[in-house]
Amino acid sequence: MKPTEQGMHCVIAEDVEIGRNVILGHHVIIHPHVIIEDNVVIGDGVILGKTPSKSKTSTLKTGDLMPLKIGQGTVVGAQVILYRGSTIGPESFIADQAVVRERCQLGTRVVIGQRSTVENDCQIGDYTKLQTAVYLTATTIVEDHVFIAPMVTTTNDPYVARTEARHAAMQGPIIHRGARIGGGAVLLPGVHIGQEALVAAGAVVTRDVPPYRLVMGVPARVVRQVPEEQWLFLPDGQPME
Amino acid sequence: MKPTEQGMHCVIAEDVEIGRNVILGHHVIIHPHVIIEDNVVIGDGVILGKTPSKSKTSTLKTGDLMPLKIGQGTVVGAQVILYRGSTIGPESFIADQAVVRERCQLGTRVVIGQRSTVENDCQIGDYTKLQTAVYLTATTIVEDHVFIAPMVTTTNDPYVARTEARHAAMQGPIIHRGARIGGGAVLLPGVHIGQEALVAAGAVVTRDVPPYRLVMGVPARVVRQVPEEQWLFLPDGQPME
Amino acid sequence: MKPTEQGMHCVIAEDVEIGRNVILGHHVIIHPHVIIEDNVVIGDGVILGKTPSKSKTSTLKTGDLMPLKIGQGTVVGAQVILYRGSTIGPESFIADQAVVRERCQLGTRVVIGQRSTVENDCQIGDYTKLQTAVYLTATTIVEDHVFIAPMVTTTNDPYVARTEARHAAMQGPIIHRGARIGGGAVLLPGVHIGQEALVAAGAVVTRDVPPYRLVMGVPARVVRQVPEEQWLFLPDGQPME
């Protein structure tokens, strides 16, 4: 199917599936192996289905990639780059200049903020919001209903690019359901941020954060419980009220 | 009026006012409701007059927006996105890849650094400079002659995305005349940075900073006065010398 | 010579030298005074040979610039901006949305991560890797085999934009051979990071770091030696093993 509406100077490969009522802006580039579901809106200057181009010294492996799939009703801002091999869930919002690399799985109604980067092999749950200029390192796991404030940094390499042991040890943070990360915080490799936990702005998290706890400082320490009126869910998973 | 000079593959809507001696690069996109004054230079790949595209879970309200207005003599770098509803003052400089959202008011001779984001409803005074990759959260107020170093983060939500009370409490920082913010600093919601105050690089500012004071650390504490030879203005507003 | 392969809607100036087996994506813009060596790949939406456009209040001087030169076998990602006057060494990788300003010298097999900025007059040695969203301030010197993790900030102005003395004192950090900088760290103007030193994630480095030492915290302090199994080189410069 052709886009219902399409701007000027677009480039659309032949091997692309486009649903009903899809709107493309100007200067959109769609590479092969892209599936766009119904009611999707794509902004100006967006690049869809990019294939990873490795540096000669990269240690990443890129096998055969599935198509990029963009779920129904999702809105993609301007100058965004979405790689082949990822799935963007329905009714999501990918803001201007964001980049989602290959083999990521994004759920329903996810928000990826402007200029944010989601590196390869990340998982992001339903209703999770990344704000502006968030950096999710490769293999980060973010569960449902998580909120990540602007300019948060994550890391995944406890050996900081040295020794062979690092390849086995590489793991991004695991951010559990309903957790919140404040602006400018830094999360070290593999830390767990517990359910409904809150990391204060500017904190550097060097070890696991227990559920329902507020941590702050460098390195981050537990200072108190998250007030119950800010919870979304009870520890047993039932929604509040 | 037509641009005096215009690159290849531009897309210019009909409802656009263009002054004398305006130069457009290649691949420029100008949406409706844009006013460009005399002697403005627009770089390659710029998008002007973008309309906000809301996520389905966004709490932002976007009413009718005024045109985007770019003041005379202003230079806009490459791949910049400027939203409808904002005013960029004269003789300003918006560097490559910067984004200015809707309903912002920028003064005269303002500099917005490369890759910086100015969210909706910000006010920025004359001669203020944001360097590279600065993040100004929605409703931030920055007065005249302020200097913000690279990678500074601001926040505006004291409830970090929870409880209804946050909608009333949302307020970005207020940065007063002649203040300076060092690289990588994080400012918490609603903090006042006093006139001519200096926030050291990497500080996390959790409470108001008095005028003419230097703060540093996490959380930031006052360590001394800003040396008088670095002042631009006396406390009564008169310029030094 | 013409590119071997070229996407749609490209704009290529007449004064451009292109080697053998060069591949351009879609929407590529090449300004005059650009030299592209053999086997280079340029991604979609890239801008090559941009000339600095100064703000009216800038204190930078931009004299006559040499051509931009891209060494053989280098891969440039999508939406990258490379300025005239810089040299990108062979077999390097410049990832999506990165910006390299004028008069930079990048060595062989350098990686510049996605969304990273290399300001004017930087030097980067062979095999050095910048990860995502790193900010290198003007005049930063980075030697060979350095690793810089995501979202690292550097600064170069000890007077934070005030007093005339600052023009003489401006100096970015000097990062020596084999050093590593953790995610989200902030480096103050002119600090030396010693050979094979390691700056922990989130550290704020306010003074020189001795070789082979690990520093952490705000401000950063030496906590121990870097374990020998993580060294690349002995103090005399010989490679380990």
XYZ file of C-alpha atoms in Angstrom:
723
model
C 0.000 0.000 0.000
C 1.122 3.559 -0.590
C 1.175 6.194 2.128
C -2.114 8.119 2.300
C -0.155 11.320 2.422
C 3.493 11.891 1.601
C 5.789 14.921 1.627
C 8.354 16.018 -0.900
C 11.670 14.316 -1.726
C 10.921 11.052 0.076
C 12.791 7.866 -0.809
C 10.846 4.644 -0.239
C 12.372 1.244 -0.966
C 10.311 -1.374 -2.756
C 10.348 -3.932 0.037
C 8.281 -1.911 2.508
C 4.826 -2.691 3.919
C 2.680 0.331 4.641
C -0.749 0.122 6.340
C -3.805 2.292 5.982
C -3.856 5.968 6.787
C -0.089 6.372 7.093
C 1.283 9.902 6.779
C 4.882 10.677 5.854
C 6.536 14.081 6.180
C 9.068 15.570 3.787
C 12.501 14.041 3.131
C 11.634 10.690 4.708
C 13.911 7.758 3.820
C 12.569 4.215 4.154
C 15.038 1.395 3.547
C 14.022 -2.183 2.748
C 12.555 -4.482 5.392
C 10.252 -2.025 7.120
C 6.670 -2.692 8.222
C 4.510 0.302 9.084
C 1.097 -0.468 10.554
C -2.095 1.585 10.235
C -2.432 5.190 11.367
C 1.275 5.808 11.831
C 2.651 9.336 11.382
C 6.296 9.798 10.344
C 7.938 13.237 10.646
C 10.256 15.140 8.316
C 13.731 13.839 7.682
C 13.184 10.474 9.373
C 15.309 7.443 8.410
C 13.654 4.040 8.846
C 15.239 0.614 8.546
C 18.880 1.656 8.760
C 21.278 -1.284 8.831
C 24.063 -1.107 11.416
C 27.349 0.045 9.927
C 30.108 -1.321 12.083
C 33.395 0.358 12.836
C 36.413 -1.739 11.922
C 37.323 -2.093 15.604
C 33.800 -2.819 16.866
C 33.202 -5.940 18.948
C 29.483 -6.027 18.152
C 27.997 -8.886 16.163
C 25.211 -8.129 13.746
C 23.530 -11.204 12.341
C 20.531 -11.279 10.069
C 18.030 -8.749 11.237
C 14.238 -8.956 11.217
C 12.338 -6.078 9.613
C 11.771 -2.862 11.550
C 8.143 -2.892 12.663
C 6.253 0.232 13.735
C 2.999 -0.527 15.538
C -0.357 1.032 14.708
C -1.037 4.582 15.784
C 2.584 5.381 16.638
C 3.895 8.885 15.988
C 7.522 9.410 14.962
C 8.991 12.948 15.224
C 11.416 14.648 12.854
C 14.989 13.518 12.074
C 14.514 10.234 13.966
C 16.584 7.156 13.020
C 15.072 3.698 13.630
C 17.187 0.651 12.809
C 16.163 -2.552 11.141
C 15.532 -5.442 13.530
C 13.552 -3.515 16.157
C 9.869 -3.460 17.052
C 8.176 -0.247 18.149
C 4.887 -1.017 19.874
C 1.531 0.547 19.053
C 0.416 4.039 20.070
C 3.944 5.028 20.985
C 5.719 8.333 20.499
C 9.295 8.626 19.283
C 10.289 12.283 19.571
C 12.533 14.350 17.290
C 16.112 13.201 16.677
C 15.764 10.048 18.790
C 17.622 6.933 17.687
C 16.567 3.319 18.315
C 19.170 0.749 17.311
C 18.723 -2.818 16.116
C 17.012 -5.690 17.962
C 15.135 -3.530 20.475
C 11.653 -4.448 21.684
C 9.503 -1.482 22.693
C 6.048 -2.081 24.172
C 2.718 -0.273 23.920
C 2.374 3.476 24.479
C 6.089 3.951 25.046
C 7.552 7.457 24.833
C 11.151 7.931 23.676
C 12.123 11.551 24.282
C 13.752 13.930 21.878
C 17.419 13.189 21.177
C 17.321 10.005 23.264
C 19.332 6.968 22.244
C 18.204 3.385 22.744
C 21.154 1.172 21.896
C 20.906 -2.316 20.447
C 19.145 -5.171 22.240
C 17.201 -3.087 24.768
C 13.766 -4.033 26.062
C 11.284 -1.345 27.092
C 7.918 -2.158 28.674
C 4.464 -0.685 28.171
C 3.715 2.891 29.212
C 7.368 3.614 29.929
C 8.582 7.143 29.246
C 12.099 8.270 28.459
C 12.405 12.026 28.431
C 14.902 14.107 26.450
C 18.483 13.033 25.748
C 18.365 9.824 27.765
C 21.069 7.290 26.985
C 20.136 3.625 27.255
C 23.180 1.425 26.800
C 22.964 -1.856 24.895
C 21.058 -4.657 26.701
C 19.282 -2.339 29.138
C 15.991 -3.742 30.397
C 13.266 -1.297 31.359
C 9.964 -2.713 32.570
C 6.457 -1.199 32.371
C 5.447 2.225 33.686
C 9.017 3.401 34.238
C 9.845 7.109 34.029
C 13.346 8.281 33.067
C 14.035 12.019 33.296
C 16.262 13.987 30.884
C 19.976 13.354 30.410
C 20.133 10.087 32.338
C 23.178 7.939 31.489
C 23.396 4.170 31.703
C 26.498 1.989 31.327
C 27.007 -1.707 30.664
C 30.703 -2.526 30.828
C 32.122 -3.147 34.312
C 35.594 -3.524 32.814
C 35.387 -0.231 30.864
C 36.568 -1.609 27.534
C 39.400 -3.828 28.835
C 40.048 -7.564 29.324
C 38.203 -10.403 27.646
C 36.071 -10.987 30.747
C 34.032 -7.935 29.884
C 32.227 -9.585 26.990
C 30.595 -12.064 29.343
C 29.950 -9.442 32.016
C 28.312 -6.784 29.832
C 24.862 -5.962 31.101
C 22.926 -2.723 31.118
C 20.836 -1.734 34.129
C 17.551 -3.524 34.864
C 14.909 -0.977 35.782
C 11.874 -2.571 37.350
C 8.201 -1.735 37.055
C 7.165 1.756 38.000
C 10.663 2.926 38.935
C 11.700 6.533 38.307
C 15.134 7.926 37.484
C 15.791 11.641 38.064
C 17.487 14.020 35.640
C 21.199 13.605 34.973
C 21.542 10.432 37.046
C 24.181 7.847 36.097
C 23.505 4.102 36.467
C 26.402 1.654 36.611
C 26.484 -1.637 34.724
C 23.932 -4.250 35.689
C 22.401 -2.441 38.663
C 18.805 -3.291 39.464
C 16.508 -0.369 40.191
C 13.732 -1.927 42.263
C 10.013 -1.692 41.620
C 8.686 1.840 42.225
C 12.121 2.977 43.446
C 13.136 6.592 42.862
C 16.664 7.696 41.960
C 17.158 11.391 42.730
C 18.416 13.812 40.094
C 22.189 13.756 39.741
C 22.694 10.533 41.671
C 25.354 8.006 40.655
C 23.948 4.527 41.293
C 26.707 1.998 41.961
C 24.663 -0.826 43.528
C 21.141 -2.239 43.458
C 18.336 -0.020 44.712
C 15.664 -1.827 46.779
C 12.006 -1.513 45.756
C 10.036 1.507 46.982
C 13.168 3.281 48.179
C 14.479 6.748 47.334
C 18.239 6.984 46.768
C 20.357 10.098 46.256
C 23.959 11.303 46.122
C 27.315 10.154 44.770
C 27.432 7.230 45.308
C 23.666 6.904 45.751
C 22.416 5.848 49.210
C 18.936 5.027 50.468
C 17.449 8.018 52.285
C 13.826 6.987 52.757
C 10.790 5.176 51.395
C 8.974 6.527 48.395
C 5.744 8.079 49.767
C 2.812 5.759 49.225
C 0.785 8.418 47.422
C 3.378 8.264 44.626
C 3.079 4.518 44.107
C 1.401 3.172 41.000
C 1.268 -0.419 42.187
C 1.322 -2.354 45.443
C 4.168 -4.799 46.007
C 1.863 -7.648 44.938
C 1.366 -5.957 41.569
C -2.174 -4.665 42.140
C -2.711 -1.075 41.029
C -3.216 1.505 43.758
C -6.923 2.408 44.080
C 8.999 37.614 -0.866
C 11.222 34.798 -2.052
C 14.556 33.902 -0.459
C 17.444 35.781 -2.090
C 19.358 32.539 -2.254
C 18.072 29.011 -1.833
C 19.676 25.565 -1.913
C 18.466 22.378 -3.541
C 15.450 20.281 -2.549
C 13.873 22.861 -0.229
C 10.185 22.706 0.649
C 8.566 26.046 1.426
C 4.903 26.307 2.378
C 2.768 29.033 0.866
C 1.906 30.775 4.099
C 5.430 31.959 4.919
C 6.729 35.533 5.148
C 10.328 35.986 4.076
C 12.215 39.289 4.405
C 14.992 40.757 2.303
C 18.354 39.109 1.887
C 17.381 35.776 3.401
C 19.579 32.808 2.540
C 18.430 29.193 2.782
C 20.705 26.140 2.622
C 19.891 22.837 0.970
C 17.041 20.567 2.107
C 15.343 23.248 4.214
C 11.697 22.609 5.162
C 9.487 25.572 6.046
C 5.994 24.753 7.277
C 3.116 27.251 7.293
C 2.966 30.117 9.778
C 6.614 31.153 9.722
C 7.912 34.726 9.590
C 11.571 35.227 8.664
C 12.893 38.780 8.958
C 15.643 40.416 6.891
C 19.200 39.099 6.660
C 18.485 35.724 8.229
C 20.623 32.728 7.256
C 19.142 29.213 7.509
C 21.433 26.170 7.325
C 21.083 22.837 5.524
C 18.401 20.424 6.621
C 16.614 22.857 8.951
C 12.918 22.377 9.804
C 10.989 25.562 10.618
C 7.469 25.864 11.981
C 7.004 22.295 13.164
C 3.732 21.720 14.995
C 3.943 19.728 18.237
C 2.976 16.097 17.765
C 1.762 14.822 21.091
C 2.181 11.339 22.428
C -1.082 9.662 23.370
C -0.105 9.728 27.042
C 1.216 13.301 27.100
C -0.182 15.731 29.649
C 0.839 18.796 27.611
C -1.802 21.097 26.205
C -1.167 22.673 22.815
C -3.651 25.346 21.900
C -3.557 27.542 18.858
C -0.022 28.614 18.216
C 1.257 31.922 16.884
C 3.633 31.832 13.911
C 7.292 31.069 14.426
C 9.149 34.362 14.103
C 12.889 34.604 13.411
C 14.309 38.070 14.052
C 16.498 40.006 11.625
C 20.106 38.997 11.261
C 19.746 35.698 13.066
C 21.807 32.718 11.896
C 20.386 29.188 12.142
C 22.802 26.230 11.824
C 22.228 22.907 10.095
C 19.590 20.294 11.055
C 17.933 22.663 13.554
C 14.224 22.265 14.414
C 12.272 25.372 15.451
C 8.624 24.936 16.431
C 5.682 27.108 15.578
C 4.624 29.511 18.318
C 8.106 30.691 19.336
C 9.956 33.948 18.769
C 13.691 33.987 18.145
C 15.075 37.480 18.712
C 17.288 39.412 16.282
C 20.984 38.796 15.715
C 20.847 35.479 17.484
C 22.631 32.235 16.696
C 20.968 28.840 16.828
C 23.683 26.232 16.328
C 23.502 22.893 14.494
C 20.921 20.313 15.596
C 19.423 22.554 18.311
C 15.695 22.318 18.969
C 13.435 25.110 20.234
C 9.903 23.991 21.086
C 6.654 25.941 20.963
C 5.791 29.157 22.830
C 9.378 30.117 23.708
C 10.502 33.737 23.791
C 14.176 34.279 22.995
C 15.664 37.777 23.233
C 18.289 39.655 21.242
C 21.708 38.189 20.470
C 20.929 34.904 22.167
C 23.125 31.875 21.438
C 21.619 28.372 21.583
C 24.449 25.866 21.372
C 24.709 22.879 19.110
C 22.396 20.008 20.041
C 20.753 22.039 22.823
C 17.067 21.652 23.581
C 14.819 24.480 24.696
C 11.513 22.907 25.701
C 8.133 24.610 25.402
C 7.267 27.842 27.204
C 10.827 28.899 28.090
C 11.952 32.519 28.280
C 15.532 33.478 27.464
C 16.867 37.012 27.893
C 19.162 39.129 25.744
C 22.818 38.167 25.299
C 22.307 34.844 27.037
C 24.409 31.933 25.799
C 23.640 28.248 26.038
C 26.554 26.119 24.976
C 26.425 22.613 23.496
C 23.863 19.980 24.499
C 22.181 22.027 27.215
C 18.754 20.843 28.274
C 16.248 23.527 29.296
C 13.090 21.938 30.667
C 9.670 23.414 29.925
C 8.915 26.750 31.669
C 12.555 27.530 32.467
C 13.223 31.248 32.808
C 16.683 32.512 31.921
C 17.332 36.246 32.234
C 19.819 38.436 30.323
C 23.579 37.822 30.076
C 23.395 34.309 31.490
C 25.999 31.726 30.484
C 25.192 28.001 30.532
C 28.056 25.587 29.852
C 27.744 22.301 27.937
C 25.596 19.366 29.042
C 23.729 21.203 31.799
C 20.444 19.534 32.810
C 17.379 21.253 34.233
C 14.260 19.629 35.686
C 10.765 20.910 36.411
C 8.761 18.215 38.128
C 9.230 17.933 41.903
C 6.928 14.909 41.961
C 8.825 13.105 39.169
C 5.799 12.201 37.082
C 3.500 11.123 39.923
C 0.414 12.516 41.731
C -1.920 15.194 40.454
C -0.224 17.844 42.598
C 2.676 17.902 40.166
C 0.741 19.738 37.466
C 0.403 22.788 39.697
C 3.956 22.485 41.018
C 5.778 22.179 37.698
C 8.334 24.932 37.316
C 11.696 24.971 35.645
C 14.632 26.797 37.231
C 14.745 30.597 37.244
C 18.246 31.749 36.321
C 18.815 35.391 37.083
C 20.773 38.041 35.238
C 24.419 37.353 34.636
C 24.433 33.976 36.374
C 26.695 31.188 35.101
C 26.145 27.437 35.180
C 29.161 25.122 34.798
C 29.396 22.067 32.554
C 27.333 19.025 33.433
C 25.520 20.675 36.359
C 21.992 19.545 37.266
C 19.375 22.036 38.487
C 16.339 20.820 40.403
C 12.807 22.056 39.770
C 12.074 25.686 40.498
C 15.443 26.611 42.007
C 16.490 30.239 41.677
C 20.054 30.856 40.600
C 20.765 34.353 41.894
C 22.105 37.287 39.910
C 25.755 36.755 38.890
C 25.887 33.495 40.856
C 28.189 30.750 39.614
C 27.338 27.038 39.747
C 30.488 24.914 39.475
C 30.817 22.169 36.877
C 29.159 18.933 37.950
C 27.189 20.464 40.821
C 23.673 19.271 41.662
C 21.668 22.315 42.768
C 18.848 21.335 45.132
C 18.027 24.730 46.635
C 18.193 28.424 45.724
C 21.620 29.928 45.124
C 22.084 33.454 46.537
C 23.300 36.234 44.218
C 27.059 36.623 43.680
C 27.820 33.283 45.319
C 29.762 30.311 43.996
C 28.261 26.893 44.777
C 29.733 23.461 44.155
C 29.278 19.781 44.983
C 26.469 17.266 45.343
C 24.283 18.707 46.758
C 25.656 22.141 45.896
C 26.790 24.341 48.801
C 28.014 27.937 48.888
C 31.802 28.015 49.053
C 32.578 31.703 48.477
C 31.676 34.927 46.713
C 32.153 35.269 43.000
C 35.256 37.489 42.573
C 34.265 41.036 41.746
C 36.412 41.114 38.600
C 34.082 38.513 37.133
C 30.915 40.525 37.698
C 29.107 42.074 34.763
C 26.746 44.202 36.873
C 26.590 45.671 40.334
C 23.754 44.555 42.598
C 21.848 47.746 41.699
C 21.936 46.726 38.030
C 24.598 49.207 36.867
C 27.256 47.708 34.614
C 30.750 47.307 36.084
C 33.171 50.031 34.950
C 35.772 11.107 -9.848
C 32.111 10.410 -9.245
C 30.813 8.302 -6.365
C 30.506 4.631 -7.323
C 27.075 4.582 -5.790
C 24.893 7.508 -4.808
C 21.440 7.841 -3.239
C 18.605 10.169 -4.139
C 18.497 13.942 -3.716
C 22.203 14.413 -3.041
C 23.875 17.793 -3.559
C 27.555 17.638 -4.479
C 29.596 20.789 -5.048
C 31.954 20.976 -8.005
C 35.118 21.424 -5.971
C 35.094 17.985 -4.348
C 37.590 15.140 -4.756
C 36.125 11.669 -4.529
C 38.217 8.475 -4.581
C 37.421 5.019 -5.866
C 34.616 2.893 -4.517
C 32.937 5.668 -2.523
C 29.298 5.117 -1.567
C 26.928 7.942 -0.671
C 23.507 7.483 0.942
C 20.402 9.531 0.220
C 20.156 13.273 0.874
C 23.908 13.766 1.289
C 25.202 17.343 0.990
C 28.842 17.901 0.069
C 30.057 21.501 0.143
C 33.207 22.692 -1.658
C 36.682 21.852 -0.383
C 36.102 18.238 0.566
C 38.446 15.326 -0.161
C 37.044 11.808 0.180
C 39.540 8.969 -0.170
C 38.916 5.458 -1.486
C 36.388 3.047 0.011
C 34.607 5.605 2.148
C 30.910 5.104 2.990
C 28.749 8.144 3.757
C 25.307 7.680 5.344
C 21.954 9.320 4.652
C 21.491 13.003 5.380
C 25.180 13.714 6.037
C 26.595 17.237 5.597
C 30.271 17.443 4.641
C 32.472 20.528 4.462
C 30.269 22.913 6.455
C 31.869 26.297 7.040
C 31.592 27.684 10.581
C 28.815 30.225 10.911
C 29.713 32.480 13.803
C 27.296 34.073 16.198
C 27.592 37.846 16.350
C 28.869 37.640 19.919
C 31.302 34.772 19.371
C 34.933 35.199 20.376
C 36.130 32.458 18.028
C 38.405 33.296 15.120
C 37.948 31.383 11.896
C 40.679 31.971 9.366
C 41.095 30.272 6.044
C 40.326 26.632 6.409
C 41.937 23.673 4.696
C 39.633 21.166 2.967
C 37.833 18.527 4.981
C 39.651 15.251 4.370
C 38.113 11.835 5.028
C 40.661 9.018 5.044
C 40.336 5.765 3.126
C 37.970 3.135 4.402
C 36.212 5.408 6.883
C 32.488 4.925 7.513
C 30.287 7.934 8.287
C 26.818 7.295 9.794
C 23.570 9.126 9.075
C 22.883 12.843 9.752
C 26.534 13.509 10.630
C 28.019 17.011 10.161
C 31.751 17.308 9.418
C 33.227 20.795 9.093
C 35.753 22.055 6.605
C 39.294 22.254 7.922
C 39.376 18.889 9.703
C 41.064 15.605 8.892
C 39.380 12.285 9.679
C 41.939 9.483 9.608
C 41.588 6.219 7.687
C 39.423 3.273 8.724
C 37.561 5.360 11.252
C 33.898 5.314 12.184
C 31.828 8.444 12.746
C 28.450 7.343 14.076
C 25.006 8.829 13.411
C 24.394 12.508 14.238
C 27.964 13.141 15.392
C 29.502 16.545 14.703
C 33.192 17.298 14.142
C 34.007 20.988 13.952
C 36.789 22.771 12.073
C 40.550 22.233 12.418
C 40.339 18.869 14.204
C 42.882 16.123 13.582
C 41.569 12.595 14.043
C 43.941 9.636 13.724
C 43.598 6.118 12.351
C 40.746 3.799 13.365
C 39.115 6.407 15.578
C 35.491 5.913 16.656
C 33.293 8.960 17.306
C 30.066 7.768 18.911
C 26.560 8.629 17.920
C 25.515 12.195 18.780
C 29.025 13.061 20.019
C 30.459 16.517 19.466
C 34.107 17.231 18.772
C 34.546 20.995 18.942
C 37.086 22.965 16.923
C 40.840 22.401 17.225
C 40.727 19.019 18.965
C 43.305 16.296 18.439
C 42.354 12.638 18.716
C 44.908 9.825 18.501
C 44.808 6.437 16.797
C 42.435 3.720 18.029
C 40.675 6.117 20.382
C 36.956 5.545 20.945
C 34.368 8.087 21.995
C 31.045 6.484 22.770
C 27.601 8.075 22.494
C 26.897 11.741 23.251
C 30.395 12.627 24.412
C 31.215 16.318 24.452
C 34.803 17.299 23.632
C 35.321 21.009 24.181
C 37.524 23.043 21.833
C 41.291 22.341 22.090
C 40.864 19.001 23.869
C 43.775 16.642 23.278
C 43.093 12.913 23.356
C 46.010 10.570 22.729
C 46.010 7.031 21.283
C 43.961 4.097 22.611
C 41.784 6.248 24.863
C 38.239 5.139 25.714
C 35.551 7.688 26.594
C 32.193 6.331 27.767
C 28.792 7.890 26.966
C 27.728 11.369 28.050
C 31.142 12.534 29.256
C 31.496 16.332 29.469
C 34.688 18.321 29.077
C 35.207 22.042 29.726
C 37.911 24.493 28.713
C 37.250 27.852 30.319
C 38.491 28.252 33.904
C 36.943 31.723 34.049
C 33.522 30.490 32.825
C 33.045 33.149 30.169
C 34.293 36.155 32.158
C 37.408 38.404 32.226
C 39.909 38.823 29.427
C 42.354 36.450 31.130
C 40.223 33.535 30.017
C 41.282 33.774 26.378
C 44.869 32.944 27.287
C 43.829 30.319 29.834
C 41.418 28.344 27.647
C 42.500 24.741 27.407
C 40.515 21.560 27.144
C 41.570 18.447 29.037
C 44.609 16.446 27.930
C 43.801 12.746 28.037
C 46.894 10.591 27.798
C 47.486 7.273 26.077
C 45.256 4.423 27.079
C 43.248 6.394 29.641
C 39.574 5.630 30.199
C 36.772 7.972 31.220
C 33.563 6.487 32.677
C 30.004 7.431 31.705
C 28.698 10.851 32.672
C 32.022 12.075 34.083
C 32.864 15.796 33.952
C 36.428 16.992 33.312
C 37.448 20.523 34.282
C 39.530 22.807 32.069
C 43.080 21.733 31.347
C 43.197 18.691 33.598
C 45.595 15.938 32.575
C 44.260 12.396 32.738
C 47.398 10.299 33.060
C 48.398 7.355 30.912
C 46.127 4.332 31.497
C 44.280 6.179 34.273
C 40.606 5.376 34.851
C 37.995 7.967 35.794
C 34.934 6.304 37.353
C 31.429 6.917 36.008
C 29.906 10.136 37.334
C 33.175 11.552 38.694
C 33.930 15.285 38.514
C 37.641 15.671 37.837
C 38.976 18.956 39.183
C 42.725 18.222 39.186
C 45.245 16.106 37.320
C 44.890 12.336 37.579
C 48.195 10.434 37.909
C 48.972 7.612 35.466
C 47.612 4.142 36.230
C 45.320 5.438 38.963
C 41.579 5.031 39.410
C 39.727 8.145 40.609
C 36.094 8.490 41.631
C 33.644 10.844 43.314
C 32.839 14.558 43.387
C 35.462 15.940 43.399
C 37.344 12.918 42.074
C 39.978 11.360 44.380
C 42.469 8.559 43.816
C 41.150 5.310 45.294
C 43.593 2.738 43.954
C 45.784 1.577 41.095
C 44.261 0.358 37.887
C 44.684 -3.462 37.965
C 47.591 -4.523 35.793
C 45.449 -6.948 33.768
C 43.573 -3.921 32.424
C 46.686 -2.137 31.168
C 47.361 -1.881 27.450
C 50.898 -0.558 27.814
C 53.665 -0.558 30.368
C 54.858 2.795 31.685
C 57.779 2.666 29.222
C 55.326 2.451 26.337
C 55.792 -1.233 25.523
C 52.567 -3.155 24.967
C 51.578 -5.673 27.643
C 52.327 -9.322 26.768
